[in-house]
Short mmCIF file of C-alpha atoms in Angstrom, two decimals:
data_model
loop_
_atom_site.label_atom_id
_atom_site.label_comp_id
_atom_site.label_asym_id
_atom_site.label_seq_id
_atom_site.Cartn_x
_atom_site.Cartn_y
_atom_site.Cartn_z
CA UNK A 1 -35.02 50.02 45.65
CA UNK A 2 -31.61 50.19 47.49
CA UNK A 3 -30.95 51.96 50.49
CA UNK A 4 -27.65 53.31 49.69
CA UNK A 5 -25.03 55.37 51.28
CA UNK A 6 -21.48 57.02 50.40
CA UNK A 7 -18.08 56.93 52.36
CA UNK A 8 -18.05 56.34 56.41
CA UNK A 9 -21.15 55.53 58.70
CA UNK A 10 -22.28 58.80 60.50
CA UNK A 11 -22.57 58.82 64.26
CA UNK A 12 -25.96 60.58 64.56
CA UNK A 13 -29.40 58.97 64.89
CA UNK A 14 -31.13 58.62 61.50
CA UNK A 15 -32.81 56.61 58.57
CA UNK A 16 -30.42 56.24 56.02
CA UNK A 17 -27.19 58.10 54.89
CA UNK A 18 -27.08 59.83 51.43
CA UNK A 19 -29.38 58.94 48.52
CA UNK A 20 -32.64 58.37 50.05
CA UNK A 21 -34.36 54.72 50.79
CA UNK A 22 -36.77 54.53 47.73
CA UNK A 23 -39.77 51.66 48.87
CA UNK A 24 -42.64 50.86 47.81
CA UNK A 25 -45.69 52.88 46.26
CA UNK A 26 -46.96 56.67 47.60
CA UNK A 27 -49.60 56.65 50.08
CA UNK A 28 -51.81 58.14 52.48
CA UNK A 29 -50.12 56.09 55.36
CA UNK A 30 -47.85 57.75 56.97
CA UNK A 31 -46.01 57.60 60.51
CA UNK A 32 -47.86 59.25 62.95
CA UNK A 33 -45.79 61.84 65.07
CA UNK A 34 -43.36 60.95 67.33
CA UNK A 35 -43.92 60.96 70.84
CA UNK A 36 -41.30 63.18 72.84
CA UNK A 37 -38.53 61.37 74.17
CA UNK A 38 -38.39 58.97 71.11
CA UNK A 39 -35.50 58.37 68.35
CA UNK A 40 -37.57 56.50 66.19
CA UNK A 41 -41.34 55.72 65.28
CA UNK A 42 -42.35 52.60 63.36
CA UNK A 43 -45.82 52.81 62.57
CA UNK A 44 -47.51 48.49 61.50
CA UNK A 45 -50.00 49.02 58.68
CA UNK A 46 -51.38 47.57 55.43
CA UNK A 47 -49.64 49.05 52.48
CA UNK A 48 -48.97 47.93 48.94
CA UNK A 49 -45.77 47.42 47.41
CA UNK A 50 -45.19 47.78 43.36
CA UNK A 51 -42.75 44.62 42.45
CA UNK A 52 -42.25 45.71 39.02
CA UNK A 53 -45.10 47.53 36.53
CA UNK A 54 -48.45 45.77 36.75
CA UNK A 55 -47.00 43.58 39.69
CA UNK A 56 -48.66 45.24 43.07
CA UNK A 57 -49.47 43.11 46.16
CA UNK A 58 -50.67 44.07 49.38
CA UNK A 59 -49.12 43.35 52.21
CA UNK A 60 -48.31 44.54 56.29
CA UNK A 61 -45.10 46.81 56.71
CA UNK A 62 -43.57 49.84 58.78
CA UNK A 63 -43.93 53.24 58.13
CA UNK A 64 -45.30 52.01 54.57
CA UNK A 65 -41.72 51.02 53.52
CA UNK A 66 -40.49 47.65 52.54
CA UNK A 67 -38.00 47.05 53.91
CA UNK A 68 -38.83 49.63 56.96
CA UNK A 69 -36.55 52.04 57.63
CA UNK A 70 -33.00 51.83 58.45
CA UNK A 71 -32.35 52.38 62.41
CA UNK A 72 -28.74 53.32 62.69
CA UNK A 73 -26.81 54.23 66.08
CA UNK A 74 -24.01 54.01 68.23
CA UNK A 75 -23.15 51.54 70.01
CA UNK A 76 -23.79 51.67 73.65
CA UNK A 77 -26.67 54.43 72.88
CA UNK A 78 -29.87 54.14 74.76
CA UNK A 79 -32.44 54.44 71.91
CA UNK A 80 -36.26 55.12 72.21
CA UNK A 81 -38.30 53.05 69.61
CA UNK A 82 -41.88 53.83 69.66
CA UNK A 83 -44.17 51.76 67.72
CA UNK A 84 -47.96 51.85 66.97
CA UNK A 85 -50.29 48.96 65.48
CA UNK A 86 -52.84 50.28 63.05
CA UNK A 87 -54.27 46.50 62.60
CA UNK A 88 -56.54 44.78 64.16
CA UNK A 89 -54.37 42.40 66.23
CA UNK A 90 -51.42 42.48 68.49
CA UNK A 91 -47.78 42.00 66.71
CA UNK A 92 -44.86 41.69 68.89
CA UNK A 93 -41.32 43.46 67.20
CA UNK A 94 -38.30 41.49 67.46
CA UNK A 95 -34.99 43.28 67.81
CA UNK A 96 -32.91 40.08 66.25
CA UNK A 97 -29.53 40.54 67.09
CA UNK A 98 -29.89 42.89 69.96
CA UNK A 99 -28.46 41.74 73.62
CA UNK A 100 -31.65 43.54 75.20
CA UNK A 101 -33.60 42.29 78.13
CA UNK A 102 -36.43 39.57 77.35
CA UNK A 103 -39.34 42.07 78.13
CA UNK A 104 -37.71 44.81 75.27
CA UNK A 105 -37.15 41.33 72.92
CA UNK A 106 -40.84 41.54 71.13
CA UNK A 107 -41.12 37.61 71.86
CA UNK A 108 -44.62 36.56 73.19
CA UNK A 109 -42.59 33.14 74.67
CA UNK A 110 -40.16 35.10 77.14
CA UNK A 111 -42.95 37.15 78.56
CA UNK A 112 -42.46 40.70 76.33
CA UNK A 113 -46.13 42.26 75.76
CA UNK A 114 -47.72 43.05 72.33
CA UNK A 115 -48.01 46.23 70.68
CA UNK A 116 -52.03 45.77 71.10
CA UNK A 117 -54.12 46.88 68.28
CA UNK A 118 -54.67 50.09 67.37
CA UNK A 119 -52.25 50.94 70.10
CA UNK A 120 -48.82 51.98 70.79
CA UNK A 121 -46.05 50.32 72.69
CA UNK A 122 -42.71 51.66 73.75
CA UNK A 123 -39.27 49.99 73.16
CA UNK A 124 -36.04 51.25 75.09
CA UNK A 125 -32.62 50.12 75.35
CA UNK A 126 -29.14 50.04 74.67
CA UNK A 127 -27.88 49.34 71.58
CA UNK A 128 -25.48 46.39 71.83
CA UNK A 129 -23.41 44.98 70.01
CA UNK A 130 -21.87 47.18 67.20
CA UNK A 131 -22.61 45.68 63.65
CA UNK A 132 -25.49 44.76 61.05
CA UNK A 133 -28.54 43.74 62.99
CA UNK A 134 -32.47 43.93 62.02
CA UNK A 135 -35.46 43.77 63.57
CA UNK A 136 -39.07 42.31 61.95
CA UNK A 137 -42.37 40.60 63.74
CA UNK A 138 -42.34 37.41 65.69
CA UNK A 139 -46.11 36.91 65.69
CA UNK A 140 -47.20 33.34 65.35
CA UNK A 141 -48.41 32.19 62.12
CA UNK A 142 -49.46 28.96 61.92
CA UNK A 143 -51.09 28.59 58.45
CA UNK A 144 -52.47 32.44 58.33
CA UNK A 145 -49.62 33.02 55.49
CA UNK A 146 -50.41 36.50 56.23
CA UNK A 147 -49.01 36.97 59.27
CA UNK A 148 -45.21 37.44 61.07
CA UNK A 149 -42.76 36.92 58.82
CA UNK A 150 -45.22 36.14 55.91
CA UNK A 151 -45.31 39.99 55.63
CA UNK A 152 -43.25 43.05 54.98
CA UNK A 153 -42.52 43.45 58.58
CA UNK A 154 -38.79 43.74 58.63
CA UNK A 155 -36.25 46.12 58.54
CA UNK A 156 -32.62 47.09 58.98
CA UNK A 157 -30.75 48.10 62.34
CA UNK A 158 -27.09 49.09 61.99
CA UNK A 159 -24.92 49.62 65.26
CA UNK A 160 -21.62 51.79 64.60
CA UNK A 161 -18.94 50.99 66.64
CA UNK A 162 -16.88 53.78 66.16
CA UNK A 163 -13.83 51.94 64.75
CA UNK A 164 -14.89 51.30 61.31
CA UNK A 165 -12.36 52.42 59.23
CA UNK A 166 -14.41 53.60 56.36
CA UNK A 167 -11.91 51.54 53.86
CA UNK A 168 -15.29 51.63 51.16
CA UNK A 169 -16.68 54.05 48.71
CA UNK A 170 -20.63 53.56 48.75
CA UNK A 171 -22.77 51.46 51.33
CA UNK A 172 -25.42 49.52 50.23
CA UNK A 173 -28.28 47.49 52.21
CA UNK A 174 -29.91 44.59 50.43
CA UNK A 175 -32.83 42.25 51.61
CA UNK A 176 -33.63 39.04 50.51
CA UNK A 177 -37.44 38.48 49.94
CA UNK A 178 -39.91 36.52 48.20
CA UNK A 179 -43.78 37.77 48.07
CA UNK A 180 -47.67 35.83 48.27
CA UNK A 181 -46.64 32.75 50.02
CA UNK A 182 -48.71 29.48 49.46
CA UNK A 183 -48.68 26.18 50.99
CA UNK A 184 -47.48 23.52 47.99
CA UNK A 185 -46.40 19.67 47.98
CA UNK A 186 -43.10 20.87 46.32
CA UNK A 187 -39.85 21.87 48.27
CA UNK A 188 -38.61 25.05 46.21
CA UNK A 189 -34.84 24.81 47.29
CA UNK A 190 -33.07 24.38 43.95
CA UNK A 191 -30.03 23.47 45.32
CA UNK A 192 -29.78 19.69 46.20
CA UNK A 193 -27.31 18.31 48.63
CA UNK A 194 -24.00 17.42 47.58
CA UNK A 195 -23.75 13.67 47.85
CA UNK A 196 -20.28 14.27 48.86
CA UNK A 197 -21.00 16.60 52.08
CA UNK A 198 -21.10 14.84 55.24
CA UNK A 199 -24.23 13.62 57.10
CA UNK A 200 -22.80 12.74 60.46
CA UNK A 201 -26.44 12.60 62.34
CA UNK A 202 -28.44 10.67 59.54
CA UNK A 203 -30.49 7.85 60.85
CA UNK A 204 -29.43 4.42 59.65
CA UNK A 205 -33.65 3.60 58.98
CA UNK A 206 -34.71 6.68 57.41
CA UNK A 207 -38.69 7.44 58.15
CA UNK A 208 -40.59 6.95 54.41
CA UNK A 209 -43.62 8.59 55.73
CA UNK A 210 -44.87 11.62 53.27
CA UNK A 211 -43.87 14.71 53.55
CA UNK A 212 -46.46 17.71 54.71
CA UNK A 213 -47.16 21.00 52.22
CA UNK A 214 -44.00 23.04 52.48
CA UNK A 215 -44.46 27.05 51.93
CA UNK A 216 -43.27 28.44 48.44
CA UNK A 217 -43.92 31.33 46.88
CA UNK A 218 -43.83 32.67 43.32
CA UNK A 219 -42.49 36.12 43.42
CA UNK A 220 -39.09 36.84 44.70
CA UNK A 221 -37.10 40.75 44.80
CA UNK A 222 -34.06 42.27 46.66
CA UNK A 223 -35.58 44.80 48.60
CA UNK A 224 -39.00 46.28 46.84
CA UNK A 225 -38.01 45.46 43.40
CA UNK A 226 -37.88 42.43 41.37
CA UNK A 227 -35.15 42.08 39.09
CA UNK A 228 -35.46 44.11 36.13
CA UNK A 229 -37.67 47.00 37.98
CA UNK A 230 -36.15 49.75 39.61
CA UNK A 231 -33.20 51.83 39.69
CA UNK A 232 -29.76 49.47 39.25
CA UNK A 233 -26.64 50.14 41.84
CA UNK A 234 -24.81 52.38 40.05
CA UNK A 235 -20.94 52.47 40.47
CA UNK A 236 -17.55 53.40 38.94
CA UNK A 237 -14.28 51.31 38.30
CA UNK A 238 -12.05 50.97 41.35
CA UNK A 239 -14.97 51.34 44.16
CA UNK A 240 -15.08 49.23 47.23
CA UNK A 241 -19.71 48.84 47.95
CA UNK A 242 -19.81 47.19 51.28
CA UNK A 243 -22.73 45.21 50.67
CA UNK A 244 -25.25 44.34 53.88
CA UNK A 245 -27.10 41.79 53.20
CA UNK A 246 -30.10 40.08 54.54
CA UNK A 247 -32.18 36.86 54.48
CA UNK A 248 -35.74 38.21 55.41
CA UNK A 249 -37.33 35.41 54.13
CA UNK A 250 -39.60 33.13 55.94
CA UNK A 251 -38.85 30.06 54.48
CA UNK A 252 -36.24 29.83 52.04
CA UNK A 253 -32.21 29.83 52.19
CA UNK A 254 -30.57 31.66 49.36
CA UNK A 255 -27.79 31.88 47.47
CA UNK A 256 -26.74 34.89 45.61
CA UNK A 257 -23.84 35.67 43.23
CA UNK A 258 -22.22 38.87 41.85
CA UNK A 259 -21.47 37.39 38.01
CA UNK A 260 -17.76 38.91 37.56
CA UNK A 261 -16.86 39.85 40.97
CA UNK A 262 -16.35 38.69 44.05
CA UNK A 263 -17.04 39.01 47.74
CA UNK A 264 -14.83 39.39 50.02
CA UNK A 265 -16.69 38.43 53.32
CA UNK A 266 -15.87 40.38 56.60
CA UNK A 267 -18.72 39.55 59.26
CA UNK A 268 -21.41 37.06 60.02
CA UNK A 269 -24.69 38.48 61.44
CA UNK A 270 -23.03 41.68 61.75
CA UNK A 271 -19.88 39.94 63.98
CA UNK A 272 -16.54 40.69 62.04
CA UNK A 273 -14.78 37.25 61.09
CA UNK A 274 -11.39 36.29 61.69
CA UNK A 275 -10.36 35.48 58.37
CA UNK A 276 -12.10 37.50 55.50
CA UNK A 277 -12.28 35.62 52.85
CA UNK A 278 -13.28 36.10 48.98
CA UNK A 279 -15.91 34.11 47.77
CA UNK A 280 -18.23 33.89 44.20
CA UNK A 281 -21.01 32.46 46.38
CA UNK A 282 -22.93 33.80 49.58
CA UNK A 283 -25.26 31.29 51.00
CA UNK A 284 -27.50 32.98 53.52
CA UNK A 285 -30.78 31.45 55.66
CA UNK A 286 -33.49 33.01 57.21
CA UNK A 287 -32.44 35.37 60.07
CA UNK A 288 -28.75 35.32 59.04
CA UNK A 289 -26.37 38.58 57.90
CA UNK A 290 -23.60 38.51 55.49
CA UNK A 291 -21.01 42.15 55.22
CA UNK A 292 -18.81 42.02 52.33
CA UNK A 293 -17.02 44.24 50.32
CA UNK A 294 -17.04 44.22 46.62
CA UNK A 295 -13.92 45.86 44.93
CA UNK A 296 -15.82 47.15 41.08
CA UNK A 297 -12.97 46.19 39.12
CA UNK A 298 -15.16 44.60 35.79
CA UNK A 299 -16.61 47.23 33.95
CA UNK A 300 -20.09 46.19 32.78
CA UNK A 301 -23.91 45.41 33.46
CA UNK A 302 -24.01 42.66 35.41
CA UNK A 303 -26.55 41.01 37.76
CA UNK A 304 -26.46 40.06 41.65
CA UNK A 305 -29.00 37.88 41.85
CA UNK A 306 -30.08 33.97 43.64
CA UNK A 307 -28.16 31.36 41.57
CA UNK A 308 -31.22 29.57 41.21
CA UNK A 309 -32.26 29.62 37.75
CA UNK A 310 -36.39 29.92 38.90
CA UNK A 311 -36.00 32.18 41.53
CA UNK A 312 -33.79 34.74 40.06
CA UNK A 313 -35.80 35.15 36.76
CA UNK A 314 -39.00 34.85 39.28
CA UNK A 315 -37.09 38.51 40.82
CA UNK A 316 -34.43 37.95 42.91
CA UNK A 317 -31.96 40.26 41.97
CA UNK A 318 -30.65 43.48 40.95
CA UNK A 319 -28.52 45.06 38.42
CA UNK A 320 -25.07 46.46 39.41
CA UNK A 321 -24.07 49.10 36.55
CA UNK A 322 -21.07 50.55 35.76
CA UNK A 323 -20.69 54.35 34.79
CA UNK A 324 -20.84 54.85 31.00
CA UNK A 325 -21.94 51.33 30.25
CA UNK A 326 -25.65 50.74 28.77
CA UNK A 327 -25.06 47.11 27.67
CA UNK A 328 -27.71 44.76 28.48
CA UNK A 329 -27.29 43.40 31.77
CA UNK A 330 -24.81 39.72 32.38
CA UNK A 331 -25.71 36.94 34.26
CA UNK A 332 -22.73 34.57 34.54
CA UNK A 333 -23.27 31.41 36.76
CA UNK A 334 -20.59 30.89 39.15
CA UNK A 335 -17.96 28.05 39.11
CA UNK A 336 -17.91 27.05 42.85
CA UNK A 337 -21.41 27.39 44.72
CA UNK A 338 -20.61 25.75 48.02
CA UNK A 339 -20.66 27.28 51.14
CA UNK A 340 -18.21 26.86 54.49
CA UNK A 341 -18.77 29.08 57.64
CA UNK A 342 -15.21 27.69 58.59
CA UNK A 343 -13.36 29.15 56.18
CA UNK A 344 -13.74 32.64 58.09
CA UNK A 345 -12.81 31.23 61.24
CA UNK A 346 -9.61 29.85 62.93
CA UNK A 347 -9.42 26.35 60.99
CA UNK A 348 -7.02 23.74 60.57
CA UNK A 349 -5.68 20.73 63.67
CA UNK A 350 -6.14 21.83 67.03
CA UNK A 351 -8.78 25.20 66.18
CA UNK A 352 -11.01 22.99 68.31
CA UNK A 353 -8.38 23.62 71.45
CA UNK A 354 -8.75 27.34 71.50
CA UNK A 355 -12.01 27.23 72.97
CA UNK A 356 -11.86 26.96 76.70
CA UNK A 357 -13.31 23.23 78.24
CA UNK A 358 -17.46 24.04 78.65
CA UNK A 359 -19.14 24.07 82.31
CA UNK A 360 -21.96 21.99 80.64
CA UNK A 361 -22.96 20.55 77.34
CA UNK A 362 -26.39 20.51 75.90
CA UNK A 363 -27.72 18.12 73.02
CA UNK A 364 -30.24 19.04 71.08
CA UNK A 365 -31.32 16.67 68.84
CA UNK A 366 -34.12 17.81 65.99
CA UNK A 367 -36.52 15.81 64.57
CA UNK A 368 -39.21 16.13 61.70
CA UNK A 369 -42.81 14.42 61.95
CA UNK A 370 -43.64 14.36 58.03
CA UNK A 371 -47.55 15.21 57.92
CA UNK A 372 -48.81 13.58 55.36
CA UNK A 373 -50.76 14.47 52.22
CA UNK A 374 -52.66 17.34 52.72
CA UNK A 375 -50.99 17.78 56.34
CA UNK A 376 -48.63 19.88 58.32
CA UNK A 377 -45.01 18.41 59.28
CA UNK A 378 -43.92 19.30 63.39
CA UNK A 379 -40.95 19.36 64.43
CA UNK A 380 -39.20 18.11 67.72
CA UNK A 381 -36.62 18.90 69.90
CA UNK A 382 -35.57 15.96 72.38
CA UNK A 383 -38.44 14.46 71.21
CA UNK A 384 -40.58 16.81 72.10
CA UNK A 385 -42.37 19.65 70.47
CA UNK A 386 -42.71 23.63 72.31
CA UNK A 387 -42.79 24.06 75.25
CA UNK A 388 -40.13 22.16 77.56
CA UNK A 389 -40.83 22.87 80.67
CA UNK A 390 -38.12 23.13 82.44
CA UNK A 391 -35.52 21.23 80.38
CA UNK A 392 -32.91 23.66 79.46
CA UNK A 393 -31.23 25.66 82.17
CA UNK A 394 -28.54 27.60 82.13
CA UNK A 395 -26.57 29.46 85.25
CA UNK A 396 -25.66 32.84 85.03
CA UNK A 397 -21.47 32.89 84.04
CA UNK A 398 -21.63 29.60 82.95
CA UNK A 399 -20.12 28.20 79.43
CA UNK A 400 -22.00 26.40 77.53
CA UNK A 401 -21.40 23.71 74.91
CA UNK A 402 -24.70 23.35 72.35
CA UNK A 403 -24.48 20.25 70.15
CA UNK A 404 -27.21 20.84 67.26
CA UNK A 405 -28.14 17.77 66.35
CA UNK A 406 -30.25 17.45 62.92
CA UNK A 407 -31.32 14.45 61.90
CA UNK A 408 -34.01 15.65 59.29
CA UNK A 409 -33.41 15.86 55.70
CA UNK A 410 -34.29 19.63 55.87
CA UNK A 411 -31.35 22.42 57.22
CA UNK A 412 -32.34 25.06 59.69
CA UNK A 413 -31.23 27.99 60.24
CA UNK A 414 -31.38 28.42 64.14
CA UNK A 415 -31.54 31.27 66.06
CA UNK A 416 -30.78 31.86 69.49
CA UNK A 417 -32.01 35.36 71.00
CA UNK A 418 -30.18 38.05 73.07
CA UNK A 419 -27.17 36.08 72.99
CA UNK A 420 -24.37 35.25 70.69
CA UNK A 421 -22.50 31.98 70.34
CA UNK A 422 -19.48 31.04 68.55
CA UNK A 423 -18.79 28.34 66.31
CA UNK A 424 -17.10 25.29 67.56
CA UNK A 425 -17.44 22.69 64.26
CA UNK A 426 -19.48 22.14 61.64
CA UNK A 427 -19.96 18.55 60.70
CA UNK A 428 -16.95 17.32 62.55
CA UNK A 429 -14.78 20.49 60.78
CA UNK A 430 -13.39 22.47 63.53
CA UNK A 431 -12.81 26.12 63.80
CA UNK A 432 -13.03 29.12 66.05
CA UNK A 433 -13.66 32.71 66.64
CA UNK A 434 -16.51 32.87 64.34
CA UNK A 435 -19.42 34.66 66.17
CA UNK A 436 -22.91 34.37 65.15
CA UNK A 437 -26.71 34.31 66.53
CA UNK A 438 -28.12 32.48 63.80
CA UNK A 439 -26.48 28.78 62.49
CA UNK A 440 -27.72 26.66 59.36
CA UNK A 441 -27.39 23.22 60.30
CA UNK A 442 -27.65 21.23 56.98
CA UNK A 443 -30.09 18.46 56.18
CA UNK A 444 -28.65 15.35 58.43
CA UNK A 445 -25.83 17.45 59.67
CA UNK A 446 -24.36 18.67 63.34
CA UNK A 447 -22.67 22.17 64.52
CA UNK A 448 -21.57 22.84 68.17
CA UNK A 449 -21.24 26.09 69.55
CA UNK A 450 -20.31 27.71 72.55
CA UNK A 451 -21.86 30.28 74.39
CA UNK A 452 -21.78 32.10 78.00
CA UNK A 453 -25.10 32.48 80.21
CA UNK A 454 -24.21 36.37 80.95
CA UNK A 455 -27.87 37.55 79.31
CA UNK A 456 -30.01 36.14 82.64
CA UNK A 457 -34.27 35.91 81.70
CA UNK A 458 -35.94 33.58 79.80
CA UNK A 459 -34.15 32.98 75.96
CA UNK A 460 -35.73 31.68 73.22
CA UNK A 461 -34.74 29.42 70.68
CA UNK A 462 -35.91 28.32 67.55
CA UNK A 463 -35.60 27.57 63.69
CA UNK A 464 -35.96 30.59 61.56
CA UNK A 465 -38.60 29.53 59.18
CA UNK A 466 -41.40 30.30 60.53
CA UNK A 467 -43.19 27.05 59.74
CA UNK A 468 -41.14 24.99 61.19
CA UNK A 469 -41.09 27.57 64.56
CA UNK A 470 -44.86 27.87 64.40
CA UNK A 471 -45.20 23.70 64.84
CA UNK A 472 -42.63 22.58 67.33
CA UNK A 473 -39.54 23.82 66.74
CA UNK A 474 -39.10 26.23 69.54
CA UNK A 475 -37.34 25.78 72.88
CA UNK A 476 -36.98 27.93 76.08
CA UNK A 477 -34.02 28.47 78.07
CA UNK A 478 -34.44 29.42 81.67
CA UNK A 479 -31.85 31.14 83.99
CA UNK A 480 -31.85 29.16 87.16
#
């Protein structure tokens, strides 16, 4: 259920450290031999994975693991990924995270080829930069809910840097999942907005047209297990777990708690923060990170699970067990549930000053076309939906300021590939030195970031769910 380790990262090439990944069901399928020359092999084929007893679905994964297995190097290593397709179309494999060249990114829209099916395809380059990255497939969906990020294609990558101190006792991965997606009239976020927060970019006539059918799904699990199934994380008083954890979804945000403990956040998408900070509640979208350490100092049986009433008793979570303890397991809701990138950064009057004055500044303004009953919302960008050609070009060296502008009443999680940006503000709240590749912009809301063009080839950018992505919300940046 958990791939776990003990103690400091290792520096050699390999799956997992200590207790072995434990993922989904025995069978037949297994990775077919690795070709010479390569660290890793990731084989794409159907496998089943076992939820809980009685609870089996079939789905499309790597080496018949959900997640796949853990790639873990050094930073600055040249690593040899080869990967073969055992289905009957082409999937592209996104290194999310990476800064690689566009034709090793796995993206269809900057030119990278397929892994064709029933064939192989080779990946090489170097691993940059240190910290928790993943990779999964960025094959276009549309309304095959079977497809990209519909399935079990996803899996951690872990960069060691060298310098991590190794101030923690056991290492533990977790992903955030939920399982037989379906196309529904109801939005499953449980969390509504906070009629306090601020919604700088909300339009003084708001469109009243109906909505489209919004994915949702009815099964939800950490890892391969639902909540309940599996072996729990099993610790003793006075560890420190540094927890890596995931959003692999493909459509929802989540927010998970640790009922008597808290987390003490030290990176964002694998990018170490400037002010760790201890939190009840992590709030995580699709595509994002979130390293913390958790010090085990309330003996017990206790849950880490969604906060979400419906979609932790529909299996998002795990149990966290103490040595000697066999009480039923806790679930405590937390006090404070919101969520501030900010906090991690450098905040207060004048944080907005440290960042040096931008060559250019880019709006992006995003839009939602509701669909209808029955029908499909698409999204725009500048009005437009993918492609725009031509539109958004960027100059090798050059700084540039991005000014996310939502002005839907949905957030998005957006992602830019094979670069990183850092955070500027966050609905008018400045800060700096926070680092990230993915950013939720909430529902009516606006975050600027800065980022330098030093990545040349085409760059794609897009919201992480992969409905929204799959009709409209996509963008291409060119090098000039």
């Amino acid at each position: 259920m958990i791939a776990a380790g003990a103690g400091k990262p290792g520096s050699a090439l390999g799956e997992s450290m200590g207790a072995p990944q434990q993922h989904g069901m025995a069978s037949p399928l297994e990775p077919k031999t690795m070709e010479p020359g390569a660290d890793f092999s990731l084989q794409i084929a159907p496998m089943l994975v076992e939820l809980a007893p009685q609870v089996v679905i079939s789905t499309i994964g790597y080496n018949n693991k959900v997640p796949g297995p853990l790639l873990r190097v050094r930073e600055g290593k040249t690593v040899t990924i080869d990967v073969t397709n055992e289905t009957d179309v082409p999937e592209f494999v996104h290194w999310h995270g990476l800064l690689v060249p566009p034709e090793m990114d796995g993206v269809e829209e900057e030119g990278a080829p397929p892994v064709p099916p029933h064939g192989r395809r080779r990946y090489q380059f170097v691993a940059n930069p240190a910290g928790s990255r993943w990779y999964h497939s960025h094959t276009t969906a549309m309304l095959d809910l079977h497809r990209g990020s519909y399935t079990g294609q996803f899996g951690f990558f872990m960069i060691d840097s060298g310098n991590d101190p190794g101030h923690y006792d056991q290492e533990v991965f977790l992903a955030l999942r939920e399982w037989q997606y379906f196309l529904s009239t109801m939005d499953q976020d449980e969390m509504p907005a906070d009629r306090n927060d601020p919604k700088p970019e909300k339009p003084t006539k708001l469109d009243l047209r109906q909505n489209g059918l919004e994915v949702n799904a009815p099964l939800y699990s950490i890892n391969d297990k639902m909540l309940g199934a599996g072996d729990p994380l099993r610790v003793q008083t006075g560890q420190r777990i540094l927890m890596h954890l995931l959003n692999a979804s493909a459509a929802q945000i989540h927010r998970v708690a640790l009922a008597g403990h808290k987390f003490q956040v030290i990176a964002l998408d694998g990018n170490p923060v400037p002010t760790p900070q201890a939190v009840e509640v992590i709030e995580i979208a699709p595509g994002e990170r979130v390293d913390a350490i958790v010090e085990m100092n309330n003996p017990g049986v206790w849950i880490l699970g969604e906060i979400g009433d419906l979609a932790r008793q529909s299996g998002m979570g795990v149990v966290v067990e103490y040595a000697n303890q066999q009480q039923r397991a806790q679930w405590i809701a937390p006090q404070k549930a919101r969520w501030d990138y900010t906090i991690f950064g450098t905040t207060g009057f004048g944080a907005t000053g440290t960042h040096p004055a931008p060559d250019q500044t880019i709006e992006m303004i995003f839009e939602k076309i509701p669909g209808g009953p029955g029908g499909i919302n698409h999204w725009l960008i500048n009005g437009k939906e993918y492609p725009h050609e031509g539109e958004f070009l960027l100059r090798q060296g050059g700084r540039y300021r991005l000014v996310f502008r939502n002005r839907s009443d949905d957030s998005h999680p957006l992602h830019m590939h094979r670069h990183l940006f850092e955070l500027v503000e966050l609905n008018g709240k400045p800060t700096a030195g926070i680092k990230k590749d993915t950013v939720m912009v909430p529902a009516f809301g606006r975050a600027t970031v800065d980022m330098v063009a030093d990545q040349p080839g085409l760059t794609l950018f897009h919201c992480h769910m992969q409905q929204h992505m799959d009709f409209g919300f996509m963008a291409l940046f060119r090098y000039a």
